[in-house]
Short mmCIF file of C-alpha atoms in Angstrom, two decimals:
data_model
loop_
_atom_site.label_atom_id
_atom_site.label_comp_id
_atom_site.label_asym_id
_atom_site.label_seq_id
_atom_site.Cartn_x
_atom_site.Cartn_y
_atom_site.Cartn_z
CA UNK N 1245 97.59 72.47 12.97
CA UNK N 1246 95.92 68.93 13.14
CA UNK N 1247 93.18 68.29 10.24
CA UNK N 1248 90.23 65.98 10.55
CA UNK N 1249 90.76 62.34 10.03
CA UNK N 1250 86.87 61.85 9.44
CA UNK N 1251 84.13 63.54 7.49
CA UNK N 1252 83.41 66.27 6.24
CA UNK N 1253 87.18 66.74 4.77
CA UNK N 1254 88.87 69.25 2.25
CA UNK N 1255 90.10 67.06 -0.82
CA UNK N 1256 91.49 69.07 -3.43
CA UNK N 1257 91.79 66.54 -6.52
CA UNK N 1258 94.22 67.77 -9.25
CA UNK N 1259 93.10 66.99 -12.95
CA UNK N 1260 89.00 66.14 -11.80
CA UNK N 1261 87.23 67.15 -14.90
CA UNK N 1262 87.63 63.87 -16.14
CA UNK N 1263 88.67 60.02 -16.03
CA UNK N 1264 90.28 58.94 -12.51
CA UNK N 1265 90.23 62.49 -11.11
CA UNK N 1266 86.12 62.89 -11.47
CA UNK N 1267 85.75 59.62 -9.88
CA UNK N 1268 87.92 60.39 -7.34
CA UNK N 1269 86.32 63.63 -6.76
CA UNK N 1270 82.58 61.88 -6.60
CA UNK N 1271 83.85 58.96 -4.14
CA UNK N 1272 85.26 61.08 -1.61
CA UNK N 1273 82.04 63.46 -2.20
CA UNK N 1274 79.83 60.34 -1.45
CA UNK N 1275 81.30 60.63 2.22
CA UNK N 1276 80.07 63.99 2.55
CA UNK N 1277 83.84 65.67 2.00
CA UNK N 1278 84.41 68.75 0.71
CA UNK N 1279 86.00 68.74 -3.12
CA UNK N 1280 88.56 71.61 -4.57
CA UNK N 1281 88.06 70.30 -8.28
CA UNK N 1282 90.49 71.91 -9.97
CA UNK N 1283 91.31 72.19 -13.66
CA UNK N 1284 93.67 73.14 -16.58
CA UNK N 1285 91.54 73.72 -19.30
CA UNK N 1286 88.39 72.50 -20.03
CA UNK N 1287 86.09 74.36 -17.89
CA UNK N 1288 82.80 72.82 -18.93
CA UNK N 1289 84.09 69.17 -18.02
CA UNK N 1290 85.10 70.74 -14.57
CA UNK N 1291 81.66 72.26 -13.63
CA UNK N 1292 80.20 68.44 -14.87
CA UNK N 1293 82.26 67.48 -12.03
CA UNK N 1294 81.06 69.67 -9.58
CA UNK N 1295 77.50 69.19 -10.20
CA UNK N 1296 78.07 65.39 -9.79
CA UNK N 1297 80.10 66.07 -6.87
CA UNK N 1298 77.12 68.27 -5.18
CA UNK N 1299 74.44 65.27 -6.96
CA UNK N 1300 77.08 62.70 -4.66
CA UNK N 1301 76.36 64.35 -1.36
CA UNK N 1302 79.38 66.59 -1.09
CA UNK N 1303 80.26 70.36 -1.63
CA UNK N 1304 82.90 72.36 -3.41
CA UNK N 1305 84.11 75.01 -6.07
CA UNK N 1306 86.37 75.08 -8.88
CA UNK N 1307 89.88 76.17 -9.08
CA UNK N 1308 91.79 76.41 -12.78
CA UNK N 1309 95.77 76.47 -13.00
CA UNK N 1310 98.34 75.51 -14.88
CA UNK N 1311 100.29 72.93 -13.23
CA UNK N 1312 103.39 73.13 -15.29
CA UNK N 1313 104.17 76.19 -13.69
CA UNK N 1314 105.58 76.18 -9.91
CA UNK N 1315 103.92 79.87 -9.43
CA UNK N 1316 99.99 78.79 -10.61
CA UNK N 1317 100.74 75.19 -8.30
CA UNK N 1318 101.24 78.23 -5.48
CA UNK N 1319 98.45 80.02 -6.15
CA UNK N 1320 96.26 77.20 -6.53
CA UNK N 1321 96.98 76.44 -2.69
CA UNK N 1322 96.86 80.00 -1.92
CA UNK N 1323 92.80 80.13 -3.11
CA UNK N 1324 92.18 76.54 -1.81
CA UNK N 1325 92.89 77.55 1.55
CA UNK N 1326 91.50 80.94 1.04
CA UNK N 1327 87.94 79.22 0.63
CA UNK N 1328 88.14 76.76 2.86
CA UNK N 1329 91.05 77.09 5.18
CA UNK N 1330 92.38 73.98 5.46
CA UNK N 1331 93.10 71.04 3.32
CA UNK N 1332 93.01 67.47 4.60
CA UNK N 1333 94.01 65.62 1.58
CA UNK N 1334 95.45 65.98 -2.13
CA UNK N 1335 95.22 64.08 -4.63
CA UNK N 1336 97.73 64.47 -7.08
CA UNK N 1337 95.89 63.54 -10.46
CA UNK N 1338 96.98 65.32 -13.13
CA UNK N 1339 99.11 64.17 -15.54
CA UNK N 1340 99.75 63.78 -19.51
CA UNK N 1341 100.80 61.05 -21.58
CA UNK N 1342 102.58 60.42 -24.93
CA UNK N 1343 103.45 58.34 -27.56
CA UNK N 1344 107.50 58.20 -28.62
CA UNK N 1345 110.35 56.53 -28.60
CA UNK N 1346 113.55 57.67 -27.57
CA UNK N 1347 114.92 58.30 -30.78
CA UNK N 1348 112.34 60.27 -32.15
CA UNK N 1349 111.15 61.83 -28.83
CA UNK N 1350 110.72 65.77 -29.66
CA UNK N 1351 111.71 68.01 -26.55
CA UNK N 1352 108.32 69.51 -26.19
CA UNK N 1353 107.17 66.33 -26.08
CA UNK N 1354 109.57 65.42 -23.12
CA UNK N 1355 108.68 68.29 -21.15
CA UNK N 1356 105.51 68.47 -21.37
CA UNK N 1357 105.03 65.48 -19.93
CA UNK N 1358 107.45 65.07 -17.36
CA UNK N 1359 106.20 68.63 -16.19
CA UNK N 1360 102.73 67.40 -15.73
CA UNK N 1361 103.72 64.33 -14.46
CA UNK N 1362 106.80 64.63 -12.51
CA UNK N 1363 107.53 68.44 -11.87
CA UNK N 1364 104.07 69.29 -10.87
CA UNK N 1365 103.76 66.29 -8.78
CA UNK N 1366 107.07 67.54 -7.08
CA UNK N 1367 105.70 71.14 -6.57
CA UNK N 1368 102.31 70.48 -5.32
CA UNK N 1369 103.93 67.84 -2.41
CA UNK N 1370 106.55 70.64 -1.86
CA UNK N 1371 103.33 73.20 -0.70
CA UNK N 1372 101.31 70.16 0.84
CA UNK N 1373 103.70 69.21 3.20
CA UNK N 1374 104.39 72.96 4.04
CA UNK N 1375 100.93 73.60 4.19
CA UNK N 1376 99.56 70.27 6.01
CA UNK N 1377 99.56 69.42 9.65
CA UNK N 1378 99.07 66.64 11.64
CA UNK N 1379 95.93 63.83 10.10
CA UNK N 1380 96.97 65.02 6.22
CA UNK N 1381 96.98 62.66 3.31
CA UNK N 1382 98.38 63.03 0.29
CA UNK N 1383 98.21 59.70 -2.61
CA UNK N 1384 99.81 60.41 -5.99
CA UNK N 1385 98.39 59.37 -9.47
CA UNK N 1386 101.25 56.58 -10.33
CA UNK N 1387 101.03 53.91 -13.10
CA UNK N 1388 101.63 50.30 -13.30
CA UNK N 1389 103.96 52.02 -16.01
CA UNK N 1390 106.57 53.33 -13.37
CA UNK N 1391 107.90 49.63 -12.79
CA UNK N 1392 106.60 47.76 -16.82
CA UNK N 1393 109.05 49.53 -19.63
CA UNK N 1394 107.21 49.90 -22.51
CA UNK N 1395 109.42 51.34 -25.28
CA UNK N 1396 107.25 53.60 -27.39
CA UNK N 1397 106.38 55.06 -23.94
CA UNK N 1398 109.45 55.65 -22.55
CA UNK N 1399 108.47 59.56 -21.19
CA UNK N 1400 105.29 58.06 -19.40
CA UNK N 1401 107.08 55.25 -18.06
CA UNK N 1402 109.67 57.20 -16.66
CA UNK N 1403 107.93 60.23 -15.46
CA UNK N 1404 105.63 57.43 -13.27
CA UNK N 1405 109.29 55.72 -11.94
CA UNK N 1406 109.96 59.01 -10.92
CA UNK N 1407 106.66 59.88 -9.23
CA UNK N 1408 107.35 56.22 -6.77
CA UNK N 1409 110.18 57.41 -6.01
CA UNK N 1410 109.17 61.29 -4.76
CA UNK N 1411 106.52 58.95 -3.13
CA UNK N 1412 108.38 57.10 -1.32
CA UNK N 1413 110.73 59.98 -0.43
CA UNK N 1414 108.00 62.40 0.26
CA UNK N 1415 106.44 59.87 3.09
CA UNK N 1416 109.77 59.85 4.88
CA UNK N 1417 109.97 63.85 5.21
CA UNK N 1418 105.90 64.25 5.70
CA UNK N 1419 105.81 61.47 8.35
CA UNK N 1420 107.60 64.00 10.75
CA UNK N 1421 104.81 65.91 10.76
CA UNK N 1422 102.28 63.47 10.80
CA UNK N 1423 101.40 63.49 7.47
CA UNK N 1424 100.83 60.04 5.47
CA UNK N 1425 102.10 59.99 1.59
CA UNK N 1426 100.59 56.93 -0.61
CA UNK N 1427 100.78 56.17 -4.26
CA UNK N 1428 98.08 54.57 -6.38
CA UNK N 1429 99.58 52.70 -9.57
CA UNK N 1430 96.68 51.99 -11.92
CA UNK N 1431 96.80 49.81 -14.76
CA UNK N 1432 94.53 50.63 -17.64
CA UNK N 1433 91.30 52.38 -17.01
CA UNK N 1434 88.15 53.97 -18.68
CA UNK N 1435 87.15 56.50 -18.79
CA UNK N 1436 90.94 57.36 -18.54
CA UNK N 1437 93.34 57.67 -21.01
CA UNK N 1438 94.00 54.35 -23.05
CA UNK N 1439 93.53 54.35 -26.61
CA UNK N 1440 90.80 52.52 -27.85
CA UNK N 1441 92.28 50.44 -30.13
CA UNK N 1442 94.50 48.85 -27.29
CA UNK N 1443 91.83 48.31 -24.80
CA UNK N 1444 91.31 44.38 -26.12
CA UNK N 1445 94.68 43.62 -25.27
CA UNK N 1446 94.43 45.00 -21.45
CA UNK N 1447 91.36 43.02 -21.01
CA UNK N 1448 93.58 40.06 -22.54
CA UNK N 1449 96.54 40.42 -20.04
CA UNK N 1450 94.31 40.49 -16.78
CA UNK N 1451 92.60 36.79 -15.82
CA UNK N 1452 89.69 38.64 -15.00
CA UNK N 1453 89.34 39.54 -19.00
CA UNK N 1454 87.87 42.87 -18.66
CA UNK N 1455 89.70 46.61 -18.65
CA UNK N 1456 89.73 48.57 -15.26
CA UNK N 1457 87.00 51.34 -14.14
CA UNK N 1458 88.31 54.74 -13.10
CA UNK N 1459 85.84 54.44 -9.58
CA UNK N 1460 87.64 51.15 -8.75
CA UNK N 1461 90.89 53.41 -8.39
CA UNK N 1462 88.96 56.02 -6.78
CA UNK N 1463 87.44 53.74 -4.56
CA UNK N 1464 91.52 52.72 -3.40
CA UNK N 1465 92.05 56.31 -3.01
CA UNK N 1466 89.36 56.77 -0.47
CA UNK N 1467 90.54 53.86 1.22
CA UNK N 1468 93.90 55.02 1.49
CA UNK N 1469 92.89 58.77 2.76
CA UNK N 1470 90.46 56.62 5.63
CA UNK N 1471 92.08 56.35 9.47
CA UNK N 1472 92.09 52.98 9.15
CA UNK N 1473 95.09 52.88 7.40
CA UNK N 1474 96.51 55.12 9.06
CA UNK N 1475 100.08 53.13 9.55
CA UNK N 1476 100.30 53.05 5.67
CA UNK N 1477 102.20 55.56 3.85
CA UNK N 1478 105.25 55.26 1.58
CA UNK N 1479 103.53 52.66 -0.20
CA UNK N 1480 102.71 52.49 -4.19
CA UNK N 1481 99.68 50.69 -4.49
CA UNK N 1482 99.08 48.88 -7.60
CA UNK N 1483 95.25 48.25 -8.71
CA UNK N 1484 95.22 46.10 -12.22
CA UNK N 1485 93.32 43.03 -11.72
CA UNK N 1486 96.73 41.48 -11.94
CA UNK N 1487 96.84 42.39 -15.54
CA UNK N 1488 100.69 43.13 -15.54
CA UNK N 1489 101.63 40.50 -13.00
CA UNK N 1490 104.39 38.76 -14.30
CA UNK N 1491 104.26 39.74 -17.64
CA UNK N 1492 107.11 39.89 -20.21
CA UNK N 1493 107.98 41.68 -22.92
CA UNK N 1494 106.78 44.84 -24.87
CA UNK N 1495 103.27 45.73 -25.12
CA UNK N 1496 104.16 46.72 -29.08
CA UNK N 1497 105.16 43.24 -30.03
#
């Protein structure tokens, strides 16, 4: 089955209740789309979402699930297409981070991240593209992180490496069925998930001195999804102000 290349769409966004994924959720609202805001936990920043999705123009409902587990990343597709019957395009959002270096890296601490980021990445492009039919889109949360090492973030950085690659790999299986698969690689962001404390030094490294927005990535996003670039896909996009371009060295030094 073909899907709609123009408005109104289905966009399920994984991870909206806050940061990237709400402003992703409100930009592709503001083109009158359709929004599956889903959720892991926090309810109350989910339905915040919603209303400013519905405040934006657009429609929707919530979906929870834990995307760590293959079986909820299944049933979350299940009820998405259950309410609306299709799904145009996914945005894979959600995602953890953490704090470690190798040496002291504890194994929860390694799978819960690369389960977020990588596994659940994997899982929700495995029902997409078995789902999705001619017109889909699907763009994955990257980082500028997946290609910069930084050491006391070794699980992050790797997980993100992984999720260019699946990108990359994904586009080349999806494109047989007409289905476009783009990465978005952010640099820092608020709201997002940076830690205070560093933000002056992001808004050092770009020439632009000053630290991302989360709706400047959404804004890429809804780019991406638009028919106009509709001969892109297998790309990872990177959006940072050039704040890591050329840079050298460890961001803990």
């Amino acid at each position: 089955m073909s899907v709609s290349t123009s408005s109104p769409r289905v966009v399920l966004v994984t991870g909206a209740s806050g940061g990237i994924g709400n402003a992703a959720a409100v930009a592709f609202a503001e083109k009158g789309n359709t929004i599956a805001v889903h959720y892991s936990c926090s309810e109350a920043k989910a339905k915040a979402t919603l209303q400013a999705v519905e405040s934006a123009g657009g429609s929707g409902a919530l979906f929870q699930a834990d995307l760590s587990r293959v079986s909820e990343i299944r049933r979350l597709y299940d009820e998405v297409y259950s309410r609306f019957g299709r799904v145009d395009v996914v945005f894979n959002n959600a995602g953890a981070r953490g704090e470690s270096l190798i040496q002291n890296t504890p194994e929860e601490l390694y799978d819960s991240i690369m389960d977020l980021n990588v596994k659940a990445t994997f899982f929700s492009l495995q029902e997409a593209i078995k789902r999705m039919g001619q017109g889909g889109v699907i763009i994955n949360n990257g980082s500028v992180l997946g290609t910069f090492p930084w050491a006391s973030r070794v699980v992050y950085c790797t997980s993100k490496a992984a999720v260019e690659m699946l990108t990359k790999c994904a586009a080349k299986e999806a494109g047989e069925k007409g289905i476009r698969v783009n990465a978005v690689a952010p640099g820092p962001v608020v709201p997002g998930m940076v830690p205070p404390h560093m933000v002056p030094k992001f808004e050092g490294l770009s020439p632009f001195k000053r630290i991302g927005e989360a709706r400047e990535v959404a804004s890429l996003c809804v780019a991406i999804a638009s028919s106009d670039m509709s001969w892109v896909s297998g790309q990872v996009i990177t959006v940072d102000g050039a704040g890591f371009c050329g840079l050298q060295g460890d961001l803990d030094s």
